[in-house]
Amino acid sequence: MSLLRVEGLSKAFGGFEAVRDVSFTLEAGERLAIIGPNGAGKSTCFNMIGGQLRPDRGRVLLNGEEITGLPPRAVWRKGVGRTFQIAAAFGSMTVVENVQMALLSHHGRARALFPLARALYREEAMALLERVGIRDQAERFCSVLAYGDIKRVELAVALAHGPRLLLMDEPTAGMAPAERHALMRLVSAIVAERGIAVLFTEHDMDVVFAYADRILVINRGRLIAEGPPERVRADREVQAIYLGSSVEAPA
Amino acid sequence: MDPGFLFVQFLNGLATASFLFMASAGLTIVFGVTRIVNFAHGSFYMLGAYIAYTLAGVFMEVAYGAVSFWGAIFLAAAIVGLLGVLLELVVLRRIYDAPELFQLLATFAVVLIVQDLVRMTWGGEDLLGPRAPGLKSFVVVLDRRFPEYELAMIFAGPLVLGALWLLFHRTRFGVLVRAATLDREMVGALGVNQALLFTGVLFLGAFLAGLAGALQLPREPANPYMDVNIIVEAFVVTVIGGMGSVTGAFLAALLIGELQAFGILIFPKITLVLAFLVMAAVLIVRPYGLLGRPQAESHAAARAGAGLAAGTPLQRSLWMGLLAFLLLLPLFADEYSLKLAIELLIFGLFAFSLNFIMGWGGIVSFGHAAYFGLGAYGAALLVHHLAWPMEAAILSAPLVAGVAALVFGALCVRLSGVYLAMLTLAFAQIVYAIAFQWVELTGGDNGLIGIWPSSWASSRTVYYYLTLAVTLAGIGLLWRFLYAPFGYSSRAVRDSAIRADAIGIDPRYQRWLAFTVSGIAAGLGGGLYVFSKGNIDPEVLAIPTSVDALTMVLLGGVETVTGPLAGAALLTLLKDFVMPLTLYWKMVMGGLILAMVLAFPKGLVGILGDRLPGLQAAPTGRERPA
Ligand SMILES: Nc1ncnc2c1ncn2[C@@H]1O[C@H](COP(=O)(O)OP(=O)(O)OP(=O)(O)O)[C@@H](O)[C@H]1O
Ligand SMILES: [Mg+2]
């Protein structure tokens, strides 16, 4: 049984079909990339899997269990952690508090009235920050962080409940090339050590071909190619979409 | 009921609808473009009536006739339009990007100022305007008489709608207005002179309000209450129609107009409530009104709200000092000061409860008086009708308010931003209307008297200590909740609902719980309040009470924990010392609010925190140096 199974996923916005009939599977331990030009429907796919958007048609199964149309919090509870294309963090909290918040929720104590939140699950949160490499930023407020660091905070937050699946919508957007590779190495290591899976999108083809085990290509909402990097790179249609640029000659 | 009567009632409904539409159209247009809910729209309406009164007096003195009459009406509307321009230039322009709370309060401050200006200029009496020449008589329909002027007004509404349609579809200005209503930032991108557009829109909005007020003159005298009365009705119409939609406002006006005309036959007692019930019902089914659409997400970067810091040693010693002062106060304070101190403590709790959801949860409640007042009424009713003792009544107050907050909150937290603020206001008005109209239960306008403490607590000093203990307990608990996971969750939802949802926190549910907790605390304050006064009347539920609480929070500082307490103290003392010295207290209060919004948006405690870092380790995330 696949960890994630997506069948015939479709979504239209007022008559405009953003995603049409997309199906794929994702296995534990696998790094799957979705690529496609701007507006192809990548984020829409992420949002339908993560629960932010309700699909018009199609099904999403996690370990064989149907999660189609569940709200984000329920999808999270099933073991899915995610990051957003536009990084979303709690700006009025420090980095470590952001992670503590996720841990509080995971331990079912997000609505506790009396304990001081600052003291709860702090060590666990620090360990996660250590893992994603921003322990030294722990006491800074998210609102003043560099964008690349916020992306790492998001990753730590997404990992807090020990998810089986990570959804990462453009995890390296806004980063310098060296930093991108560092982050994706980190993600790969986490995926390997935890035996989880990651679904990510990325505009930087170097990154995609270096870190994806398999690639899905979508264009105008439709899945047009799928396979291991070499095969996708050789695909005519894919080359046409990318005008032969970075696909043909990855560094 | 004969058909003639019903038909006339139907016509009455149409005339009312016409007026409601004219009074609301400007409000919805201004909101559509500027995204500001302009309370001062009611002031424009009132000014239209008063100015038309004066002009018509002069003109018709010179030459009696239709030309003088209509000339006065339209000139008055034009003058009011220019006042709208003035408002845009002086106030609105500075607050387009401010949080909703500041916008609502700033325009309400203008309402207060205009009220006193009107009273200075025209006095407080009702002023009956001239009847319209040529339209003084009646027409007979189905054996019933119907006033000609009303008949003419039935056509005025659709006429205005038609004129607006032409304006919006046939002029460049109108096309820009429509574009801006759909997407404000798009207009900026088109290279349109946005400032000019906004000024023009304010002229149009104020002109329409002034026209509606002036046209009202032959029906009802100009009076100093018409601003708040009409703005509440206009809100209902705009919200039902969908804010920003002129056609929606027209449909909503028809609905409300006919509802009032026939509702009064079926439910004569609850006409006030009826409109709000319809509004609540519509919003439950269509959260953005009949023809409204969700506000386009602002593309601007999200504002970082305030964070929380651990107390500093200096803070702790200050608190200890304050506590000692409060405990020892009865030793040196006279009866009057104690009474003042009691009030101050109660309003401190009330304001703190408001900021619990507003500052720390991002829920701008414009109707918090409902929960304070329901606590007060709940306690008073139990004493009055069931002869409950004070202790039980005070304990029941937060329950009554909490149940109301639970019910109203469930509906309110489905919305956000201005819509939420308007719905909270609507619920407060429903409660106000019930207290006002259900005379058998509540004593109506006169309220209930003789609600005194039990004998052991009847001395001022004892009641002071009781109040001190209860309010400090209430504030202390809320305070603790802010630092507990519960408060963090509220703040998480405020900062980023999408992130909160993606880590298992249901944003709506969290907001609902916080709203309810806040309502409970406000109700507790209300319960204490009624026994400190000995009586209660519907004023405690009215808009000014909600605005007082908002002003306290604003004065002290929204993004601070202690601000609401400082603000409550300041406003209560100001009211006590300054109000007796001036005839024009509203102007003072309005000026104060405007000054705070425009010049000191961080409030007292916020400013102090910046100046004296040891006093408030206020970590407003965004200013902290990297
Ligand atoms: N809420 C929405 N309402 C209307 N249209 C939408 C909405 N969300 C996305 N779209 C449209 O759907 C299409 C797909 O959007 P999506 O965000 O999924 O693209 P994407 O592949 O993630 O693009 P990018 O690489 O720019 O992030 C786009 O044309 C977009 O304009
Ligand atoms: Mg995207």
PDB file of C-alpha atoms in Angstrom, chain B residues 172-308:
ATOM      1  CA  ARG B 172     -14.417  57.147 -15.953  1.00  0.00           C
ATOM      2  CA  PHE B 173     -14.765  57.984 -12.279  1.00  0.00           C
ATOM      3  CA  GLY B 174     -17.497  55.420 -11.885  1.00  0.00           C
ATOM      4  CA  VAL B 175     -15.571  52.713 -13.673  1.00  0.00           C
ATOM      5  CA  LEU B 176     -12.618  53.371 -11.391  1.00  0.00           C
ATOM      6  CA  VAL B 177     -14.855  53.163  -8.359  1.00  0.00           C
ATOM      7  CA  ARG B 178     -16.086  49.773  -9.478  1.00  0.00           C
ATOM      8  CA  ALA B 179     -12.571  48.583 -10.217  1.00  0.00           C
ATOM      9  CA  ALA B 180     -11.357  49.738  -6.818  1.00  0.00           C
ATOM     10  CA  THR B 181     -14.254  47.984  -5.133  1.00  0.00           C
ATOM     11  CA  LEU B 182     -13.187  44.730  -6.755  1.00  0.00           C
ATOM     12  CA  ASP B 183      -9.506  45.114  -6.061  1.00  0.00           C
ATOM     13  CA  ARG B 184      -8.123  48.182  -4.402  1.00  0.00           C
ATOM     14  CA  GLU B 185      -4.538  47.440  -5.237  1.00  0.00           C
ATOM     15  CA  MET B 186      -5.274  46.930  -8.884  1.00  0.00           C
ATOM     16  CA  VAL B 187      -6.220  50.575  -9.146  1.00  0.00           C
ATOM     17  CA  GLY B 188      -2.909  51.589  -7.665  1.00  0.00           C
ATOM     18  CA  ALA B 189      -1.248  49.408 -10.262  1.00  0.00           C
ATOM     19  CA  LEU B 190      -3.180  51.076 -13.073  1.00  0.00           C
ATOM     20  CA  GLY B 191      -1.495  54.321 -12.180  1.00  0.00           C
ATOM     21  CA  VAL B 192      -4.683  56.028 -11.142  1.00  0.00           C
ATOM     22  CA  ASN B 193      -4.387  58.928  -8.772  1.00  0.00           C
ATOM     23  CA  GLN B 194      -5.669  57.014  -5.814  1.00  0.00           C
ATOM     24  CA  ALA B 195      -5.822  59.990  -3.456  1.00  0.00           C
ATOM     25  CA  LEU B 196      -8.083  61.860  -5.844  1.00  0.00           C
ATOM     26  CA  LEU B 197     -10.285  58.825  -6.349  1.00  0.00           C
ATOM     27  CA  PHE B 198     -10.762  58.368  -2.617  1.00  0.00           C
ATOM     28  CA  THR B 199     -11.532  62.037  -2.104  1.00  0.00           C
ATOM     29  CA  GLY B 200     -14.084  61.859  -4.892  1.00  0.00           C
ATOM     30  CA  VAL B 201     -15.676  58.779  -3.384  1.00  0.00           C
ATOM     31  CA  LEU B 202     -15.998  60.494  -0.019  1.00  0.00           C
ATOM     32  CA  PHE B 203     -17.717  63.428  -1.723  1.00  0.00           C
ATOM     33  CA  LEU B 204     -20.145  61.059  -3.374  1.00  0.00           C
ATOM     34  CA  GLY B 205     -20.805  59.108  -0.185  1.00  0.00           C
ATOM     35  CA  ALA B 206     -21.314  62.179   1.958  1.00  0.00           C
ATOM     36  CA  PHE B 207     -23.445  63.819  -0.727  1.00  0.00           C
ATOM     37  CA  LEU B 208     -25.783  60.826  -0.760  1.00  0.00           C
ATOM     38  CA  ALA B 209     -25.984  60.794   3.034  1.00  0.00           C
ATOM     39  CA  GLY B 210     -26.669  64.523   3.108  1.00  0.00           C
ATOM     40  CA  LEU B 211     -29.330  64.153   0.434  1.00  0.00           C
ATOM     41  CA  ALA B 212     -31.066  61.389   2.354  1.00  0.00           C
ATOM     42  CA  GLY B 213     -30.995  63.458   5.531  1.00  0.00           C
ATOM     43  CA  ALA B 214     -32.297  66.550   3.787  1.00  0.00           C
ATOM     44  CA  LEU B 215     -35.102  64.634   2.080  1.00  0.00           C
ATOM     45  CA  GLN B 216     -36.071  63.256   5.444  1.00  0.00           C
ATOM     46  CA  LEU B 217     -36.773  66.750   6.736  1.00  0.00           C
ATOM     47  CA  PRO B 218     -40.424  67.074   5.675  1.00  0.00           C
ATOM     48  CA  ARG B 219     -41.229  63.742   7.325  1.00  0.00           C
ATOM     49  CA  GLU B 220     -39.525  63.977  10.657  1.00  0.00           C
ATOM     50  CA  PRO B 221     -37.881  66.833  12.507  1.00  0.00           C
ATOM     51  CA  ALA B 222     -34.125  67.158  12.560  1.00  0.00           C
ATOM     52  CA  ASN B 223     -32.899  65.940  15.937  1.00  0.00           C
ATOM     53  CA  PRO B 224     -29.582  65.160  17.608  1.00  0.00           C
ATOM     54  CA  TYR B 225     -30.184  61.398  17.694  1.00  0.00           C
ATOM     55  CA  MET B 226     -30.790  60.837  14.034  1.00  0.00           C
ATOM     56  CA  ASP B 227     -27.119  60.148  13.307  1.00  0.00           C
ATOM     57  CA  VAL B 228     -26.794  57.061  15.462  1.00  0.00           C
ATOM     58  CA  ASN B 229     -30.276  55.841  14.615  1.00  0.00           C
ATOM     59  CA  ILE B 230     -29.677  55.984  10.900  1.00  0.00           C
ATOM     60  CA  ILE B 231     -26.159  54.616  10.995  1.00  0.00           C
ATOM     61  CA  VAL B 232     -27.328  51.514  12.794  1.00  0.00           C
ATOM     62  CA  GLU B 233     -30.042  50.964  10.204  1.00  0.00           C
ATOM     63  CA  ALA B 234     -27.691  51.743   7.359  1.00  0.00           C
ATOM     64  CA  PHE B 235     -25.219  49.189   8.712  1.00  0.00           C
ATOM     65  CA  VAL B 236     -27.896  46.568   8.724  1.00  0.00           C
ATOM     66  CA  VAL B 237     -28.819  47.366   5.136  1.00  0.00           C
ATOM     67  CA  THR B 238     -25.232  47.425   3.891  1.00  0.00           C
ATOM     68  CA  VAL B 239     -24.269  44.277   5.690  1.00  0.00           C
ATOM     69  CA  ILE B 240     -27.329  42.386   4.464  1.00  0.00           C
ATOM     70  CA  GLY B 241     -26.809  43.660   0.936  1.00  0.00           C
ATOM     71  CA  GLY B 242     -23.123  42.854   0.988  1.00  0.00           C
ATOM     72  CA  MET B 243     -20.698  45.599   1.821  1.00  0.00           C
ATOM     73  CA  GLY B 244     -19.612  47.401  -1.302  1.00  0.00           C
ATOM     74  CA  SER B 245     -22.638  46.375  -3.358  1.00  0.00           C
ATOM     75  CA  VAL B 246     -25.053  49.177  -4.257  1.00  0.00           C
ATOM     76  CA  THR B 247     -27.579  46.826  -5.796  1.00  0.00           C
ATOM     77  CA  GLY B 248     -27.328  44.627  -2.739  1.00  0.00           C
ATOM     78  CA  ALA B 249     -28.078  47.640  -0.558  1.00  0.00           C
ATOM     79  CA  PHE B 250     -31.161  48.326  -2.662  1.00  0.00           C
ATOM     80  CA  LEU B 251     -32.462  44.796  -2.249  1.00  0.00           C
ATOM     81  CA  ALA B 252     -31.683  44.817   1.446  1.00  0.00           C
ATOM     82  CA  ALA B 253     -33.439  48.152   1.871  1.00  0.00           C
ATOM     83  CA  LEU B 254     -36.543  46.717   0.211  1.00  0.00           C
ATOM     84  CA  LEU B 255     -36.391  43.700   2.474  1.00  0.00           C
ATOM     85  CA  ILE B 256     -35.994  45.758   5.635  1.00  0.00           C
ATOM     86  CA  GLY B 257     -38.497  48.419   4.571  1.00  0.00           C
ATOM     87  CA  GLU B 258     -41.259  45.916   3.942  1.00  0.00           C
ATOM     88  CA  LEU B 259     -40.269  43.906   6.960  1.00  0.00           C
ATOM     89  CA  GLN B 260     -40.745  46.948   9.131  1.00  0.00           C
ATOM     90  CA  ALA B 261     -44.017  47.901   7.467  1.00  0.00           C
ATOM     91  CA  PHE B 262     -45.574  44.483   7.996  1.00  0.00           C
ATOM     92  CA  GLY B 263     -43.528  43.363  10.959  1.00  0.00           C
ATOM     93  CA  ILE B 264     -45.096  46.100  12.995  1.00  0.00           C
ATOM     94  CA  LEU B 265     -48.505  44.518  12.375  1.00  0.00           C
ATOM     95  CA  ILE B 266     -47.423  41.060  13.413  1.00  0.00           C
ATOM     96  CA  PHE B 267     -44.760  41.722  16.043  1.00  0.00           C
ATOM     97  CA  PRO B 268     -45.372  45.275  17.206  1.00  0.00           C
ATOM     98  CA  LYS B 269     -43.033  44.746  20.127  1.00  0.00           C
ATOM     99  CA  ILE B 270     -39.922  43.609  18.419  1.00  0.00           C
ATOM    100  CA  THR B 271     -39.575  45.831  15.384  1.00  0.00           C
ATOM    101  CA  LEU B 272     -36.116  46.917  16.493  1.00  0.00           C
ATOM    102  CA  VAL B 273     -35.000  43.361  16.945  1.00  0.00           C
ATOM    103  CA  LEU B 274     -36.503  42.128  13.716  1.00  0.00           C
ATOM    104  CA  ALA B 275     -34.080  43.903  11.401  1.00  0.00           C
ATOM    105  CA  PHE B 276     -31.117  42.573  13.315  1.00  0.00           C
ATOM    106  CA  LEU B 277     -32.508  39.077  13.376  1.00  0.00           C
ATOM    107  CA  VAL B 278     -32.841  39.217   9.607  1.00  0.00           C
ATOM    108  CA  MET B 279     -29.306  40.464   9.362  1.00  0.00           C
ATOM    109  CA  ALA B 280     -27.987  37.696  11.564  1.00  0.00           C
ATOM    110  CA  ALA B 281     -29.971  35.141   9.570  1.00  0.00           C
ATOM    111  CA  VAL B 282     -28.645  36.418   6.254  1.00  0.00           C
ATOM    112  CA  LEU B 283     -25.071  36.413   7.507  1.00  0.00           C
ATOM    113  CA  ILE B 284     -25.382  32.864   8.726  1.00  0.00           C
ATOM    114  CA  VAL B 285     -26.453  31.701   5.288  1.00  0.00           C
ATOM    115  CA  ARG B 286     -24.338  34.132   3.292  1.00  0.00           C
ATOM    116  CA  PRO B 287     -21.450  35.399   5.400  1.00  0.00           C
ATOM    117  CA  TYR B 288     -20.753  38.271   3.010  1.00  0.00           C
ATOM    118  CA  GLY B 289     -24.314  39.427   2.509  1.00  0.00           C
ATOM    119  CA  LEU B 290     -26.691  38.970  -0.412  1.00  0.00           C
ATOM    120  CA  LEU B 291     -24.462  40.340  -3.162  1.00  0.00           C
ATOM    121  CA  GLY B 292     -21.186  40.809  -1.329  1.00  0.00           C
ATOM    122  CA  ARG B 293     -18.009  38.920  -1.926  1.00  0.00           C
ATOM    123  CA  PRO B 294     -15.216  38.050   0.461  1.00  0.00           C
ATOM    124  CA  GLN B 295     -12.784  40.878   0.839  1.00  0.00           C
ATOM    125  CA  ALA B 296      -9.832  40.242  -1.400  1.00  0.00           C
ATOM    126  CA  GLU B 297      -6.955  39.258   0.803  1.00  0.00           C
ATOM    127  CA  SER B 298      -4.702  42.204   1.233  1.00  0.00           C
ATOM    128  CA  HIS B 299      -1.486  41.590  -0.616  1.00  0.00           C
ATOM    129  CA  ALA B 300       0.353  43.665   1.927  1.00  0.00           C
ATOM    130  CA  ALA B 301       2.608  41.749   4.249  1.00  0.00           C
ATOM    131  CA  ALA B 302       0.818  40.595   7.344  1.00  0.00           C
ATOM    132  CA  ARG B 303       1.325  42.851  10.318  1.00  0.00           C
ATOM    133  CA  ALA B 304       3.196  41.300  13.129  1.00  0.00           C
ATOM    134  CA  GLY B 305       1.165  41.608  16.278  1.00  0.00           C
ATOM    135  CA  ALA B 306       2.511  42.020  19.744  1.00  0.00           C
ATOM    136  CA  GLY B 307       4.306  39.301  21.573  1.00  0.00           C
ATOM    137  CA  LEU B 308       4.468  38.552  25.271  1.00  0.00           C
TER     138      LEU B 308
END
